[in-house]
Short mmCIF file of C-alpha atoms in Angstrom, two decimals:
data_model
loop_
_atom_site.label_atom_id
_atom_site.label_comp_id
_atom_site.label_asym_id
_atom_site.label_seq_id
_atom_site.Cartn_x
_atom_site.Cartn_y
_atom_site.Cartn_z
CA MET A 1389 0.00 0.00 0.00
CA ASN A 1390 1.87 3.04 -1.28
CA GLY A 1391 0.85 6.65 -0.93
CA GLU A 1392 -1.74 8.00 1.43
CA GLN A 1393 -3.75 5.34 3.20
CA PRO A 1394 -7.53 5.63 3.03
CA LYS A 1395 -9.32 6.66 6.21
CA ILE A 1396 -11.18 3.69 7.64
CA GLN A 1397 -14.57 4.36 9.19
CA ILE A 1398 -16.53 2.20 11.65
CA PHE A 1399 -19.89 3.87 12.18
CA GLU A 1400 -20.43 4.99 8.59
CA PRO A 1401 -20.22 1.42 7.24
CA PHE A 1402 -22.59 0.36 10.00
CA GLY A 1403 -25.17 2.90 8.84
CA ALA A 1404 -24.65 1.95 5.19
CA ALA A 1405 -25.11 -1.71 6.13
CA TYR A 1406 -28.45 -0.87 7.73
CA GLU A 1407 -29.63 0.82 4.52
CA LEU A 1408 -28.45 -2.17 2.49
CA MET A 1409 -30.29 -4.56 4.82
CA LYS A 1410 -33.51 -2.60 4.32
CA ARG A 1411 -33.03 -2.66 0.56
CA ILE A 1412 -32.48 -6.42 0.51
CA LEU A 1413 -35.24 -7.53 2.89
CA PHE A 1414 -37.89 -4.81 2.84
CA GLN A 1415 -37.69 -2.90 -0.47
CA PRO A 1416 -39.80 -4.68 -1.49
CA PHE A 1417 -40.64 -7.34 1.08
CA ALA A 1418 -40.82 -10.84 -0.41
CA PHE A 1419 -41.57 -13.73 1.92
CA GLU A 1420 -40.02 -16.36 -0.37
CA LYS A 1421 -36.82 -14.35 -0.71
CA TRP A 1422 -36.70 -13.91 3.08
CA ILE A 1423 -37.03 -17.67 3.63
CA VAL A 1424 -34.32 -18.51 1.07
CA ILE A 1425 -31.85 -15.97 2.46
CA GLY A 1426 -32.69 -17.22 5.94
CA PHE A 1427 -31.78 -20.75 4.89
CA ALA A 1428 -28.51 -19.46 3.40
CA ALA A 1429 -27.73 -17.76 6.70
CA PHE A 1430 -28.63 -20.93 8.60
CA ILE A 1431 -26.30 -23.23 6.67
CA SER A 1432 -23.54 -20.63 6.91
CA GLY A 1433 -23.49 -21.03 10.68
CA ALA A 1434 -25.86 -18.26 11.77
CA TRP A 1435 -27.87 -20.72 13.84
CA GLY A 1436 -28.99 -18.40 16.61
CA PRO A 1437 -29.62 -19.69 20.13
CA GLY A 1438 -31.19 -22.94 18.96
CA LEU A 1439 -27.88 -24.78 18.60
CA ASN A 1440 -25.82 -22.80 21.09
CA PRO A 1441 -23.62 -25.28 22.95
CA SER A 1442 -22.59 -22.80 25.64
CA GLY A 1443 -25.10 -24.25 28.07
CA TRP A 1444 -23.32 -27.60 28.00
CA ARG A 1445 -20.53 -26.15 30.11
CA SER A 1446 -22.80 -26.05 33.13
CA GLY A 1447 -23.06 -29.83 33.26
CA ASN A 1448 -21.48 -31.96 35.99
CA TRP A 1449 -18.27 -33.10 34.31
CA ASN A 1450 -17.06 -34.63 37.59
CA PHE A 1451 -19.93 -37.10 37.57
CA ARG A 1452 -17.82 -40.24 37.78
CA SER A 1453 -15.24 -38.96 40.22
CA THR A 1454 -17.59 -37.33 42.70
CA THR A 1455 -21.02 -38.91 42.60
CA HIS A 1456 -20.20 -42.42 41.40
CA ASN A 1457 -16.79 -43.29 42.75
CA SER A 1458 -17.86 -46.87 43.21
CA PHE A 1459 -18.33 -47.38 39.45
CA ASN A 1460 -15.44 -49.31 37.92
CA THR A 1461 -14.68 -48.55 34.25
CA THR A 1462 -12.17 -51.31 33.70
CA THR A 1463 -12.72 -53.81 30.93
CA GLU A 1464 -13.38 -56.55 33.50
CA THR A 1465 -16.80 -55.16 34.45
CA MET A 1466 -17.55 -53.33 31.18
CA PRO A 1467 -19.76 -55.27 28.74
CA ALA A 1468 -17.92 -56.50 25.67
CA TRP A 1469 -20.37 -54.82 23.29
CA LEU A 1470 -19.99 -51.36 24.89
CA ILE A 1471 -16.54 -50.57 23.49
CA PRO A 1472 -17.57 -51.03 19.80
CA VAL A 1473 -20.70 -48.97 20.45
CA ILE A 1474 -18.65 -46.13 21.94
CA ILE A 1475 -16.21 -46.22 19.02
CA GLY A 1476 -19.06 -46.29 16.51
CA CYS A 1477 -20.80 -43.34 18.17
CA ALA A 1478 -17.54 -41.40 18.19
CA VAL A 1479 -17.00 -42.08 14.47
CA ILE A 1480 -20.56 -41.06 13.63
CA ALA A 1481 -20.21 -37.88 15.69
CA LEU A 1482 -16.92 -37.03 13.96
CA VAL A 1483 -18.42 -37.60 10.51
CA LEU A 1484 -21.43 -35.47 11.41
CA ILE A 1485 -19.20 -32.65 12.63
CA LEU A 1486 -17.16 -32.76 9.42
CA VAL A 1487 -20.28 -32.75 7.25
CA LEU A 1488 -21.73 -29.77 9.13
CA ALA A 1489 -18.41 -27.93 8.85
CA TRP A 1490 -18.30 -28.63 5.10
CA VAL A 1491 -21.85 -27.39 4.59
CA ALA A 1492 -21.13 -24.30 6.69
CA SER A 1493 -18.02 -23.54 4.61
CA ARG A 1494 -20.05 -23.68 1.40
CA GLY A 1495 -22.89 -21.81 3.09
CA ARG A 1496 -20.69 -18.84 3.93
CA PHE A 1497 -20.23 -18.14 0.23
CA ILE A 1498 -23.94 -18.65 -0.47
CA PHE A 1499 -24.96 -16.17 2.23
CA THR A 1500 -22.35 -13.68 1.02
CA ASP A 1501 -23.64 -14.03 -2.53
CA CYS A 1502 -27.23 -13.40 -1.40
CA VAL A 1503 -26.21 -10.16 0.32
CA VAL A 1504 -23.87 -8.95 -2.41
CA LYS A 1505 -26.25 -9.63 -5.31
CA ASN A 1506 -29.48 -8.92 -3.40
CA ARG A 1507 -31.10 -12.21 -4.27
CA GLY A 1508 -32.38 -15.37 -2.69
CA ALA A 1509 -30.52 -18.24 -4.32
CA ILE A 1510 -29.05 -21.48 -3.03
CA VAL A 1511 -28.30 -23.87 -5.89
CA GLU A 1512 -26.52 -21.46 -8.23
CA PRO A 1513 -23.99 -20.07 -5.69
CA TRP A 1514 -23.58 -23.57 -4.21
CA LYS A 1515 -22.25 -24.73 -7.59
CA GLU A 1516 -20.46 -21.52 -8.53
CA TYR A 1517 -18.36 -21.29 -5.36
CA ARG A 1518 -17.75 -25.00 -4.91
CA ARG A 1519 -13.98 -24.68 -5.31
CA GLU A 1520 -13.68 -21.79 -2.85
CA GLY A 1521 -15.98 -23.43 -0.29
CA ASN A 1522 -14.09 -26.72 -0.39
CA SER A 1523 -10.77 -24.89 -0.11
CA TYR A 1524 -12.02 -22.99 2.94
CA PHE A 1525 -13.22 -26.23 4.52
CA LEU A 1526 -9.95 -28.09 3.96
CA PHE A 1527 -7.96 -25.12 5.24
CA SER A 1528 -10.06 -24.98 8.43
CA ILE A 1529 -9.63 -28.70 9.01
CA ALA A 1530 -5.87 -28.45 8.48
CA VAL A 1531 -5.58 -25.54 10.92
CA GLY A 1532 -7.68 -27.37 13.52
CA PHE A 1533 -5.54 -30.49 13.19
CA LEU A 1534 -2.36 -28.43 13.48
CA VAL A 1535 -3.67 -26.69 16.60
CA MET A 1536 -4.47 -30.07 18.18
CA LEU A 1537 -0.91 -31.27 17.50
CA VAL A 1538 0.63 -28.12 18.95
CA VAL A 1539 -1.57 -28.21 22.05
CA GLY A 1540 -0.79 -31.90 22.58
CA ALA A 1541 2.95 -31.33 22.21
CA LEU A 1542 2.88 -28.40 24.62
CA ALA A 1543 0.88 -30.42 27.13
CA LEU A 1544 3.48 -33.18 27.03
CA LEU A 1545 6.32 -30.70 27.44
CA ILE A 1546 4.62 -29.14 30.46
CA PHE A 1547 3.09 -32.03 32.35
CA LEU A 1548 5.63 -34.79 31.76
CA PRO A 1549 8.44 -32.92 33.59
CA LEU A 1550 5.95 -32.01 36.30
CA GLY A 1551 5.09 -35.68 36.80
CA PHE A 1552 8.75 -36.66 36.68
CA PHE A 1553 9.70 -34.24 39.45
CA ALA A 1554 6.61 -34.94 41.56
CA GLY A 1555 7.52 -36.13 45.01
CA GLY A 1556 11.08 -34.76 44.84
CA SER A 1557 12.56 -32.00 46.95
CA GLY A 1558 12.13 -29.47 44.19
CA SER A 1559 8.60 -30.43 43.27
CA THR A 1560 7.16 -27.15 44.58
CA HIS A 1561 9.50 -25.03 42.48
CA HIS A 1562 8.81 -27.11 39.40
CA SER A 1563 5.06 -26.87 40.02
CA VAL A 1564 5.24 -23.07 40.19
CA ALA A 1565 7.34 -22.96 37.03
CA ALA A 1566 4.90 -25.27 35.27
CA VAL A 1567 2.00 -23.01 36.24
CA PHE A 1568 3.73 -19.95 34.81
CA VAL A 1569 4.57 -21.81 31.61
CA LEU A 1570 0.99 -23.04 31.36
CA VAL A 1571 -0.40 -19.50 31.78
CA PHE A 1572 2.03 -18.18 29.17
CA VAL A 1573 1.09 -20.91 26.69
CA ALA A 1574 -2.60 -20.30 27.34
CA LEU A 1575 -2.22 -16.57 26.65
CA VAL A 1576 -0.32 -17.26 23.44
CA PHE A 1577 -2.95 -19.79 22.35
CA ILE A 1578 -5.82 -17.39 23.11
CA SER A 1579 -4.08 -14.61 21.18
CA PHE A 1580 -3.56 -16.89 18.21
CA ALA A 1581 -7.17 -18.08 18.38
CA ILE A 1582 -8.48 -14.50 18.37
CA PHE A 1583 -6.17 -13.53 15.51
CA PHE A 1584 -7.19 -16.55 13.44
CA ALA A 1585 -10.88 -15.93 14.17
CA VAL A 1586 -10.59 -12.36 12.89
CA VAL A 1587 -8.62 -13.39 9.81
CA SER A 1588 -11.03 -16.20 8.97
CA GLN A 1589 -13.97 -13.77 9.16
CA PHE A 1590 -12.51 -11.75 6.29
CA MET A 1591 -11.17 -14.68 4.27
CA VAL A 1592 -14.53 -15.47 2.69
CA PRO A 1593 -15.09 -11.96 1.22
CA VAL A 1594 -11.55 -11.98 -0.20
CA MET A 1595 -12.03 -15.44 -1.70
CA TYR A 1596 -15.43 -14.38 -3.05
CA ARG A 1597 -13.95 -11.26 -4.64
CA ARG A 1598 -10.83 -12.82 -6.16
CA ARG A 1599 -11.93 -16.44 -6.57
CA CYS A 1600 -8.69 -17.53 -4.90
CA ARG A 1601 -7.69 -20.36 -2.58
CA ALA A 1602 -8.00 -20.20 1.21
CA LEU A 1603 -4.25 -20.07 1.88
CA GLU A 1604 -3.80 -17.08 -0.42
CA ALA A 1605 -6.72 -15.27 1.23
CA PHE A 1606 -5.38 -16.06 4.71
CA GLN A 1607 -1.95 -14.66 3.89
CA ASP A 1608 -3.40 -11.52 2.34
CA VAL A 1609 -5.82 -10.78 5.20
CA ALA A 1610 -3.15 -11.52 7.81
CA ARG A 1611 -0.78 -9.04 6.14
CA LEU A 1612 -3.54 -6.46 5.97
CA ILE A 1613 -4.37 -6.82 9.67
CA LEU A 1614 -0.71 -6.69 10.73
CA HIS A 1615 -0.15 -3.67 8.51
CA ARG A 1616 -3.17 -1.74 9.85
CA PRO A 1617 -4.24 -3.31 13.17
CA GLY A 1618 -6.04 -0.25 14.53
CA PRO A 1619 -9.22 -0.38 12.40
CA PHE A 1620 -9.54 -4.14 12.92
CA ILE A 1621 -9.21 -3.78 16.70
CA LEU A 1622 -12.01 -1.21 16.67
CA PHE A 1623 -14.05 -3.50 14.41
CA VAL A 1624 -13.63 -6.44 16.81
CA LEU A 1625 -14.55 -4.35 19.86
CA PHE A 1626 -17.61 -2.94 18.12
CA SER A 1627 -18.57 -6.43 16.92
CA ILE A 1628 -18.46 -7.69 20.52
CA VAL A 1629 -20.94 -5.00 21.51
CA LEU A 1630 -23.16 -5.93 18.55
CA ALA A 1631 -22.96 -9.63 19.48
CA ILE A 1632 -24.10 -8.84 23.02
CA GLY A 1633 -26.99 -6.83 21.62
CA LEU A 1634 -27.91 -9.67 19.27
CA ALA A 1635 -27.86 -12.15 22.15
CA ILE A 1636 -30.22 -9.92 24.13
CA CYS A 1637 -32.58 -9.60 21.16
CA ALA A 1638 -32.51 -13.35 20.60
CA THR A 1639 -33.35 -13.99 24.26
CA LEU A 1640 -36.26 -11.53 24.15
CA ALA A 1641 -37.57 -13.07 20.93
CA ALA A 1642 -37.40 -16.55 22.46
CA CYS A 1643 -39.27 -15.40 25.57
CA LEU A 1644 -41.96 -13.55 23.63
CA THR A 1645 -42.62 -16.55 21.37
CA CYS A 1646 -42.52 -19.22 24.09
CA CYS A 1647 -39.14 -20.50 22.84
CA ILE A 1648 -40.43 -21.00 19.28
CA ALA A 1649 -37.94 -18.38 18.05
CA ALA A 1650 -35.16 -20.38 19.73
CA LEU A 1651 -35.60 -23.37 17.40
CA PRO A 1652 -32.92 -24.03 14.77
CA TYR A 1653 -33.58 -22.28 11.47
CA VAL A 1654 -36.63 -20.54 12.97
CA SER A 1655 -34.28 -18.40 15.05
CA THR A 1656 -32.27 -17.55 11.94
CA VAL A 1657 -35.40 -16.52 10.02
CA VAL A 1658 -36.66 -14.40 12.90
CA LEU A 1659 -33.28 -12.69 13.38
CA LEU A 1660 -32.47 -12.50 9.66
CA PRO A 1661 -32.34 -8.66 9.55
CA ALA A 1662 -29.64 -8.72 12.21
CA PHE A 1663 -27.60 -11.38 10.41
CA VAL A 1664 -27.84 -9.58 7.06
CA TRP A 1665 -26.98 -6.30 8.78
CA LEU A 1666 -23.87 -7.76 10.44
CA LEU A 1667 -22.62 -9.43 7.25
CA ALA A 1668 -23.19 -6.27 5.23
CA PHE A 1669 -21.32 -4.31 7.89
CA LYS A 1670 -18.31 -6.61 7.55
CA LEU A 1671 -18.34 -6.43 3.74
CA ILE A 1672 -18.69 -2.64 3.63
CA PHE A 1673 -16.01 -2.22 6.29
CA LEU A 1674 -13.59 -4.35 4.29
CA ARG A 1675 -14.20 -2.58 0.96
CA GLN A 1676 -12.69 0.61 2.41
CA PHE A 1677 -9.22 -0.92 2.11
CA GLY A 1678 -9.27 -0.83 -1.68
CA PRO A 1679 -10.97 -2.25 -4.78
CA GLU A 1680 -9.25 -5.61 -4.33
CA TYR A 1681 -11.33 -6.04 -1.15
CA ASP A 1682 -14.60 -4.75 -2.62
CA VAL A 1683 -17.05 -7.57 -3.30
CA TRP A 1684 -19.20 -5.17 -5.32
CA ALA A 1685 -16.34 -4.36 -7.71
CA VAL A 1686 -17.03 -7.43 -9.85
CA PRO A 1687 -18.48 -6.25 -13.21
CA GLU A 1688 -21.46 -8.62 -13.15
CA VAL A 1689 -22.31 -7.45 -9.64
CA LEU A 1690 -22.04 -3.79 -10.62
CA ALA A 1691 -24.48 -4.44 -13.43
CA SER A 1692 -27.06 -6.10 -11.18
CA ILE A 1693 -27.08 -4.11 -7.92
CA GLU A 1694 -26.05 -0.70 -6.71
CA ALA A 1695 -23.17 -0.92 -4.27
CA PRO A 1696 -23.59 0.70 -0.83
CA ALA A 1697 -22.25 4.24 -0.91
CA VAL A 1698 -19.84 4.25 2.01
CA ALA A 1699 -16.67 4.56 -0.04
CA PRO A 1700 -16.09 6.12 -3.46
CA PRO A 1701 -18.07 3.86 -5.81
CA ILE A 1702 -16.10 1.81 -8.27
CA GLN A 1703 -17.50 2.15 -11.74
CA PRO A 1704 -16.87 -0.28 -14.60
CA PRO A 1705 -14.55 1.05 -17.29
CA PRO A 1706 -16.37 2.91 -20.09
CA PRO A 1707 -16.68 1.08 -23.40
CA SER A 1708 -13.99 1.88 -25.88
CA VAL A 1709 -15.16 4.16 -28.70
CA PRO A 1710 -13.40 3.78 -32.04
CA PRO A 1711 -11.84 7.00 -33.38
CA PRO A 1712 -13.79 8.81 -36.09
CA PRO A 1713 -12.73 8.09 -39.64
CA PRO A 1714 -10.46 10.67 -41.29
CA PRO A 1715 -12.20 13.19 -43.52
CA SER A 1716 -12.32 12.25 -47.14
CA VAL A 1717 -10.12 14.21 -49.49
CA ALA A 1718 -11.88 15.38 -52.63
#
């Protein structure tokens, strides 16, 4: 980025995203279009409170060690058929998670296409962005597998020495050192997780705009964030406030509808204006960094929908006009 850097706004894109949301969903209002875009948002991962797993953390994970200490889990008392059942359930759960992640990766491009082109379509963008969606899915799986390997290696490096020195004269000192190392590793891991979460949020618009692979989009967005971290920090902080507001609205909608609005897909349809608004906000925020990040800069998109006017609009090049013929000489 040479020359003067463009000034990045936060609140102006948010207002432009609201106007774009109204244009897509209410000008004019079409129930069928609303349902289709809601389904695109649902498969992209905007599931609402219906599939929120945060409540699982309140369960009693110390069930066996505290309330049923007398239960023996050795293979001597365990039925022979239970081990294959557990393995089979684990395999089915893993396959289901992978399938949902694959659908969500493809769904992100479908939902983006619906917002960018102001249309309710599923089949056409599902086929058109098959390569990009599969690349995003494989990249996410590879990163998750790499994180698991790193966490496992760090756990071995931390806890194996702690177990080796347990019971010795210096066990207290080693325990304190292990705690400090564990806190440091946890902070590094959390920082990396936040950074990757922010980068992955903007990878899909870049891949949608350039039709590139996930690794190329990741490298480009990571360089952009490291080069100009200030606007992205403000974007993340503002997005946290918006997420809290969305959670409050979702809770109120669930209470007012006797938990009907908390059902999967139903919650997405009910909260669709919020989801479209947030996605449009992200897209309009990103387009301020230049035409290479503007999802509305594609010629076929420019011909079908007016781009939100938060940054100087990018117009297609004028058609070339042939020069006039030379005057004839009598």
